[in-house]
Protein backbone atom coordinates (compact mmCIF):
# COMPACT_ATOMS: atom_id res chain seq x y z
CA MET A 1 -10.39 -48.15 -69.17
CA THR A 2 -11.70 -47.66 -65.70
CA VAL A 3 -12.75 -44.12 -64.70
CA SER A 4 -12.17 -43.39 -60.86
CA ALA A 5 -14.69 -41.38 -58.97
CA PRO A 6 -13.50 -37.90 -57.93
CA VAL A 7 -12.73 -37.89 -54.26
CA ALA A 8 -14.40 -35.29 -52.19
CA GLU A 9 -12.07 -32.97 -50.66
CA ARG A 10 -11.99 -32.55 -46.91
CA PRO A 11 -12.94 -29.30 -45.53
CA VAL A 12 -10.08 -27.49 -44.14
CA LYS A 13 -10.47 -26.72 -40.62
CA LYS A 14 -9.73 -23.03 -39.70
CA PRO A 15 -7.19 -22.96 -36.58
CA LYS A 16 -9.04 -22.10 -33.48
CA ARG A 17 -8.18 -18.60 -32.17
CA GLU A 18 -6.38 -18.86 -29.13
CA GLN A 19 -8.09 -17.00 -26.44
CA ARG A 20 -6.03 -14.58 -24.38
CA PHE A 21 -5.81 -14.96 -20.58
CA ASP A 22 -6.69 -11.42 -19.83
CA GLU A 23 -9.35 -11.25 -22.60
CA GLY A 24 -12.65 -9.65 -21.08
CA THR A 25 -11.12 -8.80 -17.85
CA GLY A 26 -10.82 -5.09 -18.14
CA ARG A 27 -14.62 -4.83 -18.61
CA LEU A 28 -14.93 -7.27 -15.85
CA ALA A 29 -12.67 -5.10 -13.62
CA ALA A 30 -14.44 -1.91 -14.55
CA ILE A 31 -17.68 -3.41 -13.47
CA LEU A 32 -16.45 -4.64 -10.16
CA LEU A 33 -14.77 -1.39 -9.41
CA SER A 34 -17.69 0.87 -10.34
CA PRO A 35 -19.35 0.68 -6.87
CA THR A 36 -16.05 1.80 -5.23
CA LEU A 37 -15.53 4.73 -7.80
CA ILE A 38 -18.85 6.01 -7.16
CA VAL A 39 -18.40 6.26 -3.58
CA LEU A 40 -15.09 7.56 -3.99
CA ALA A 41 -16.55 10.33 -6.23
CA LEU A 42 -19.16 10.93 -3.71
CA VAL A 43 -16.98 11.25 -0.84
CA VAL A 44 -13.89 12.83 -2.09
CA LEU A 45 -14.47 14.17 -5.69
CA PHE A 46 -17.86 15.92 -4.98
CA PRO A 47 -16.45 17.73 -1.64
CA ILE A 48 -13.36 18.94 -3.40
CA ILE A 49 -15.41 20.38 -6.16
CA SER A 50 -17.82 21.93 -3.80
CA ALA A 51 -14.80 23.41 -1.58
CA LEU A 52 -13.35 25.05 -4.86
CA ARG A 53 -16.75 26.57 -5.77
CA GLU A 54 -17.39 27.97 -2.29
CA SER A 55 -13.95 29.41 -2.09
CA LEU A 56 -15.08 31.76 -5.01
CA PHE A 57 -18.06 33.04 -3.04
CA GLN A 58 -18.40 35.30 0.22
CA SER A 59 -21.41 34.38 2.18
CA GLY A 60 -22.97 36.79 4.90
CA GLN A 61 -24.37 40.42 4.84
CA HIS A 62 -22.62 42.84 2.32
CA LEU A 63 -23.56 46.13 0.73
CA ASP A 64 -24.58 46.20 -2.97
CA ALA A 65 -23.95 48.87 -5.40
CA ASN A 66 -26.74 51.08 -4.10
CA GLY A 67 -25.52 50.79 -0.62
CA PHE A 68 -28.30 48.26 0.64
CA VAL A 69 -27.57 45.33 2.88
CA VAL A 70 -27.84 42.19 1.08
CA GLN A 71 -27.98 38.85 2.61
CA GLY A 72 -26.54 35.62 0.78
CA SER A 73 -23.47 34.73 -1.22
CA GLN A 74 -21.59 36.79 -3.55
CA TRP A 75 -19.16 36.02 -6.39
CA VAL A 76 -15.75 37.33 -5.30
CA GLY A 77 -13.49 35.23 -7.45
CA LEU A 78 -10.17 35.12 -6.27
CA LYS A 79 -10.40 37.65 -3.70
CA ASN A 80 -10.75 35.16 -0.78
CA TYR A 81 -7.21 33.69 -1.81
CA ALA A 82 -5.68 37.18 -2.24
CA ASP A 83 -6.98 38.10 1.26
CA ILE A 84 -5.08 34.94 2.72
CA PHE A 85 -1.50 36.55 1.86
CA ARG A 86 -1.91 40.30 2.83
CA GLY A 87 -2.62 42.15 6.15
CA ASP A 88 -3.35 40.70 9.48
CA THR A 89 -4.94 37.93 7.73
CA GLY A 90 -1.66 37.30 5.85
CA HIS A 91 0.36 37.36 9.03
CA ARG A 92 -1.77 34.87 10.78
CA PHE A 93 -1.77 32.43 7.70
CA TRP A 94 2.24 32.57 7.47
CA ASN A 95 2.37 31.76 11.34
CA ALA A 96 -0.23 28.88 10.97
CA PHE A 97 1.93 27.52 7.78
CA TYR A 98 4.98 27.73 10.01
CA ASN A 99 3.44 25.87 12.85
CA THR A 100 2.17 23.11 10.40
CA THR A 101 5.44 22.70 8.76
CA PHE A 102 7.49 22.79 12.12
CA PHE A 103 5.08 20.03 13.62
CA THR A 104 5.32 17.95 10.46
CA VAL A 105 8.93 18.11 10.28
CA VAL A 106 10.04 17.72 14.10
CA CYS A 107 7.39 14.98 14.95
CA VAL A 108 7.79 12.89 11.82
CA VAL A 109 11.60 12.68 12.37
CA LEU A 110 11.23 11.99 16.01
CA GLU A 111 8.57 9.22 15.23
CA THR A 112 10.78 7.77 12.63
CA VAL A 113 13.63 7.28 14.87
CA LEU A 114 11.56 5.93 17.71
CA GLY A 115 9.38 3.87 15.50
CA VAL A 116 12.44 2.01 13.84
CA ALA A 117 13.78 1.32 17.36
CA MET A 118 10.50 0.02 18.56
CA ALA A 119 10.36 -2.36 15.47
CA LEU A 120 13.87 -3.60 16.29
CA ILE A 121 13.03 -4.24 19.85
CA MET A 122 9.66 -5.93 18.79
CA HIS A 123 11.40 -8.14 16.17
CA LYS A 124 13.96 -9.45 18.66
CA ALA A 125 13.06 -12.83 20.07
CA PHE A 126 12.96 -12.85 24.15
CA LYS A 127 10.94 -13.70 27.09
CA GLY A 128 7.95 -11.47 27.22
CA ARG A 129 8.02 -10.22 23.70
CA GLY A 130 4.19 -10.29 23.20
CA ILE A 131 3.62 -8.09 26.35
CA VAL A 132 6.22 -5.42 25.16
CA ARG A 133 4.45 -5.62 21.62
CA ALA A 134 1.12 -5.05 23.12
CA SER A 135 2.16 -2.15 25.49
CA ILE A 136 3.93 -0.36 22.58
CA LEU A 137 0.89 -0.54 20.39
CA VAL A 138 -1.45 0.67 23.06
CA PRO A 139 -0.76 4.52 22.60
CA TRP A 140 -1.82 4.08 18.78
CA ALA A 141 -4.73 2.39 19.81
CA ILE A 142 -6.05 5.28 21.69
CA PRO A 143 -8.16 7.80 19.97
CA THR A 144 -6.51 11.16 19.37
CA ILE A 145 -8.93 13.10 21.38
CA ILE A 146 -8.75 10.72 24.52
CA SER A 147 -4.93 11.16 24.00
CA ALA A 148 -5.22 14.83 23.93
CA LEU A 149 -7.08 14.87 27.27
CA LEU A 150 -4.86 12.58 28.88
CA TRP A 151 -1.91 14.68 27.94
CA LYS A 152 -3.71 17.81 29.12
CA TRP A 153 -4.10 16.48 32.53
CA VAL A 154 -0.40 15.41 32.51
CA PHE A 155 0.62 18.96 31.46
CA GLN A 156 -1.62 20.90 33.84
CA ALA A 157 0.20 23.27 36.33
CA ASP A 158 -0.28 20.71 39.14
CA GLY A 159 0.19 17.81 37.09
CA ILE A 160 2.54 14.84 36.84
CA PHE A 161 5.01 16.26 34.24
CA ASN A 162 5.89 19.24 36.29
CA ALA A 163 6.18 17.09 39.41
CA ILE A 164 8.50 14.91 37.61
CA ILE A 165 10.63 17.89 36.24
CA GLY A 166 10.33 19.84 39.77
CA THR A 167 9.43 23.12 38.07
CA GLN A 168 6.28 25.15 37.48
CA VAL A 169 5.72 25.52 33.69
CA LEU A 170 2.56 26.55 32.08
CA TRP A 171 2.28 24.17 29.18
CA SER A 172 -1.32 25.27 28.10
CA THR A 173 -0.34 29.00 27.56
CA ASP A 174 0.95 30.47 24.49
CA GLY A 175 4.90 30.01 24.02
CA TRP A 176 7.55 27.30 23.15
CA GLN A 177 6.21 25.08 26.00
CA ALA A 178 2.94 24.65 24.10
CA LYS A 179 4.82 23.74 20.85
CA LEU A 180 6.88 21.34 22.90
CA SER A 181 3.73 19.49 24.68
CA ILE A 182 2.22 18.95 21.10
CA VAL A 183 5.47 17.55 19.84
CA ILE A 184 5.68 15.04 23.09
CA ALA A 185 1.97 14.03 22.78
CA ASP A 186 2.26 13.42 18.95
CA THR A 187 5.22 11.41 19.18
CA TRP A 188 4.04 9.27 21.78
CA LYS A 189 0.73 8.44 19.93
CA THR A 190 1.89 7.80 16.58
CA ALA A 191 5.57 6.67 16.64
CA PRO A 192 3.91 2.94 17.27
CA PHE A 193 2.17 3.40 13.78
CA ILE A 194 5.81 3.61 12.02
CA GLY A 195 7.02 0.89 14.37
CA LEU A 196 4.45 -1.33 13.45
CA LEU A 197 4.82 -1.03 9.75
CA VAL A 198 8.63 -1.22 10.05
CA LEU A 199 8.05 -4.56 12.01
CA ALA A 200 6.11 -5.87 9.06
CA GLY A 201 9.03 -5.15 6.89
CA LEU A 202 11.49 -6.80 9.09
CA GLN A 203 9.62 -10.01 9.30
CA THR A 204 10.26 -10.41 5.50
CA ILE A 205 13.81 -10.45 5.55
CA PRO A 206 15.11 -13.94 5.40
CA ALA A 207 17.35 -14.80 8.50
CA GLU A 208 19.98 -16.24 6.04
CA VAL A 209 20.96 -12.69 5.09
CA TYR A 210 22.01 -12.04 8.78
CA GLU A 211 23.81 -15.38 9.14
CA ALA A 212 25.96 -14.56 5.99
CA ALA A 213 26.66 -10.97 7.15
CA LYS A 214 27.66 -12.50 10.46
CA VAL A 215 29.95 -14.94 8.92
CA ASP A 216 31.43 -12.12 6.88
CA GLY A 217 32.32 -10.57 10.14
CA ALA A 218 29.83 -7.51 9.70
CA ASN A 219 29.30 -5.76 13.03
CA ALA A 220 25.81 -4.76 14.44
CA TRP A 221 25.91 -1.16 12.73
CA LYS A 222 27.12 -2.28 9.37
CA THR A 223 24.21 -5.02 9.67
CA PHE A 224 21.74 -2.42 10.26
CA THR A 225 22.83 0.30 7.75
CA ARG A 226 23.82 -2.13 4.97
CA ILE A 227 21.10 -4.90 5.41
CA THR A 228 18.10 -3.82 7.58
CA LEU A 229 17.62 -0.25 6.40
CA PRO A 230 17.73 -0.88 2.53
CA LEU A 231 15.48 -3.83 2.99
CA VAL A 232 12.96 -2.07 5.13
CA LYS A 233 13.09 1.05 3.02
CA PRO A 234 9.91 0.40 1.01
CA ALA A 235 7.80 -0.08 4.38
CA LEU A 236 9.46 2.95 6.09
CA LEU A 237 9.04 5.29 3.25
CA VAL A 238 5.33 4.48 3.05
CA ALA A 239 4.96 4.88 6.84
CA VAL A 240 6.79 8.23 6.65
CA LEU A 241 4.60 9.24 3.80
CA PHE A 242 1.53 8.56 5.86
CA ARG A 243 2.76 10.06 8.76
CA ILE A 244 3.52 13.58 6.80
CA LEU A 245 0.20 13.61 5.19
CA ASP A 246 -1.34 13.08 8.68
CA THR A 247 0.83 15.69 10.43
CA LEU A 248 0.15 18.19 7.87
CA ARG A 249 -3.72 18.17 8.69
CA ILE A 250 -3.10 17.97 12.36
CA PHE A 251 -5.93 19.71 14.27
CA ASP A 252 -7.53 17.90 17.07
CA LEU A 253 -4.31 17.27 19.17
CA PRO A 254 -3.43 21.17 19.59
CA PHE A 255 -7.06 22.20 19.53
CA VAL A 256 -7.85 19.96 22.72
CA LEU A 257 -4.28 19.85 24.53
CA VAL A 258 -3.68 23.72 24.18
CA GLY A 259 -6.71 25.45 22.77
CA ALA A 260 -7.74 27.60 19.80
CA HIS A 261 -6.44 31.17 19.11
CA LYS A 262 -2.96 30.31 20.44
CA ASP A 263 -0.33 31.68 17.88
CA SER A 264 2.37 28.89 18.99
CA VAL A 265 0.34 26.04 17.79
CA GLU A 266 -2.37 27.41 15.41
CA THR A 267 -2.21 25.25 12.23
CA LEU A 268 -3.90 25.67 8.90
CA SER A 269 -6.69 23.10 9.84
CA MET A 270 -7.48 25.20 12.86
CA LEU A 271 -7.40 28.39 10.89
CA ALA A 272 -9.89 27.15 8.38
CA TYR A 273 -11.97 25.57 11.32
CA ASP A 274 -12.17 29.06 13.02
CA GLU A 275 -13.25 30.84 9.65
CA ALA A 276 -16.01 28.13 9.23
CA PHE A 277 -17.17 28.51 12.96
CA ASN A 278 -17.42 32.23 12.38
CA VAL A 279 -19.90 31.54 9.32
CA ARG A 280 -17.10 32.92 6.92
CA TYR A 281 -17.16 29.82 4.50
CA GLY A 282 -15.68 31.28 1.50
CA PRO A 283 -12.30 32.18 3.20
CA ALA A 284 -12.49 28.88 5.16
CA ALA A 285 -12.92 26.92 1.68
CA ALA A 286 -10.05 29.09 0.54
CA TYR A 287 -7.89 28.10 3.35
CA ALA A 288 -8.88 24.40 2.93
CA THR A 289 -7.90 24.49 -0.67
CA VAL A 290 -4.56 25.93 0.13
CA LEU A 291 -3.88 23.26 2.58
CA PHE A 292 -4.94 20.68 -0.02
CA ILE A 293 -2.67 22.02 -2.42
CA TYR A 294 0.17 21.88 0.07
CA VAL A 295 -0.52 18.45 1.14
CA ALA A 296 -0.62 17.35 -2.52
CA VAL A 297 2.68 18.93 -3.49
CA VAL A 298 4.47 17.65 -0.40
CA ALA A 299 3.32 14.15 -1.19
CA TYR A 300 4.17 14.37 -5.02
CA MET A 301 7.77 15.62 -4.18
CA PHE A 302 8.17 12.73 -1.45
CA VAL A 303 7.30 10.15 -3.78
CA LYS A 304 9.43 11.52 -6.73
CA ILE A 305 12.41 12.32 -4.67
CA LEU A 306 12.67 9.46 -2.21
CA GLY A 307 10.77 6.96 -4.42
CA ALA A 308 8.08 5.67 -2.13
CA ASP A 309 6.56 2.80 -4.14
CA VAL A 310 3.09 3.66 -2.61
CA ILE A 311 0.78 1.69 -5.31
CA GLY A 312 3.32 -0.98 -6.35
CA GLU A 313 4.66 0.71 -9.56
CA ALA A 314 8.03 -0.13 -9.07
CA ARG A 315 7.25 -3.82 -8.61
CA ALA A 316 5.17 -3.66 -11.93
CA LYS A 317 8.14 -2.40 -14.00
CA LYS A 318 10.31 -5.19 -12.81
CA PRO A 319 10.64 -8.28 -14.99
CA GLY A 320 8.06 -10.86 -14.32
CA GLY A 321 6.05 -8.19 -12.29
CA GLY A 322 3.50 -7.40 -15.05
CA GLY A 323 5.45 -4.77 -16.72
CA GLY A 324 8.26 -6.55 -18.60
CA GLY A 325 6.39 -7.49 -21.86
CA LYS A 326 8.17 -7.85 -25.07
CA GLY A 327 10.78 -5.19 -24.42
CA TRP A 328 11.90 -7.19 -21.55
CA ARG A 329 12.27 -10.39 -23.40
CA ARG A 330 13.99 -8.74 -26.30
CA LYS A 331 16.47 -7.08 -23.82
CA ASN A 332 17.58 -10.38 -22.15
CA ALA A 333 17.41 -12.07 -25.71
CA VAL A 334 20.39 -9.73 -26.70
CA LYS A 335 22.27 -10.72 -23.46
CA ALA A 336 21.73 -14.54 -23.96
CA ALA A 337 24.62 -16.72 -25.44
CA PRO A 338 24.72 -17.25 -29.25
CA GLY A 339 22.47 -20.41 -29.99
CA THR A 340 20.23 -20.16 -27.17
CA THR A 341 16.47 -19.55 -27.32
CA VAL A 342 14.72 -17.13 -25.17
CA GLY A 343 11.21 -17.04 -25.50
CA ALA A 344 10.47 -17.07 -29.27
CA VAL A 345 13.72 -15.39 -30.17
CA THR A 346 16.96 -17.50 -31.06
CA VAL A 347 19.96 -15.77 -30.66
CA GLY A 348 23.08 -16.14 -33.03
CA GLY A 349 23.19 -19.62 -35.03
CA GLY A 350 20.10 -21.17 -33.73
CA GLN A 351 17.34 -22.18 -36.29
């Protein structure tokens, strides 16, 4: 009888854990972004917190409970905010609020119309297109202060504009003409910005789309409203949002072109500057905080109502854009034909 030697069992190898593609990228991203976040905290978050704190104090000379003059900052709570909306200060605030809103609405509407027209012109292929593009973008390249000085010379009593219209208008005095001069100068300066962003959106539209529309018999207006505008909407909304935020903070153009302490052109930024210039830092910080809240609310409402995809959130939610995940595969698996396999899911009759 032969006895066979026992065969040694081979060690079972554990399956190697599959390494995920995004494993460890979160920590690496945090490390790479930390310098930027620190800089943003120093130049954005810290000034906001400092302004909020300063708005709760009142600096300068004041009387204490015993009637003695005290120099320094005094805690006043929300008094600076309450003083904004009452008395002569309240009238001045609402006037500045109206001017800020007026300039934002009128200038942005005009700039959008002219910017889209400029983009359509720059997008066309014709001889000398490079010169036309350069001449359109020149106003945007000029600094705002220089632009304000140029327009101030144009709008002088003996300036070019009065010579063209053949009448004598004092554009730098308080009144409707001062508002009109700000609207003209701001539209001339920043309409090319919207045109540049819309031009970038136009260049992403395939030419085949326009060829198909032409074959189907679509005229120029239908092509513009049904193809061009919907396809450039993301770029156009972002450009309009940037212009709204910039115009809400308008300061340098009316300050240089017309001047300070003019009721017809005084904005919230000019009001805050005037308070700070007169060493009333508490009320100035309160005005700046109210303006900050106003800008934040307008930006939020614009994004929510019109759907401006500023940070690519809409693209991330689309299938294949990084936001689909298992839910998208499961949803498409239900739509698949029986017996077909989508990912790891077999629908109806498959093994």
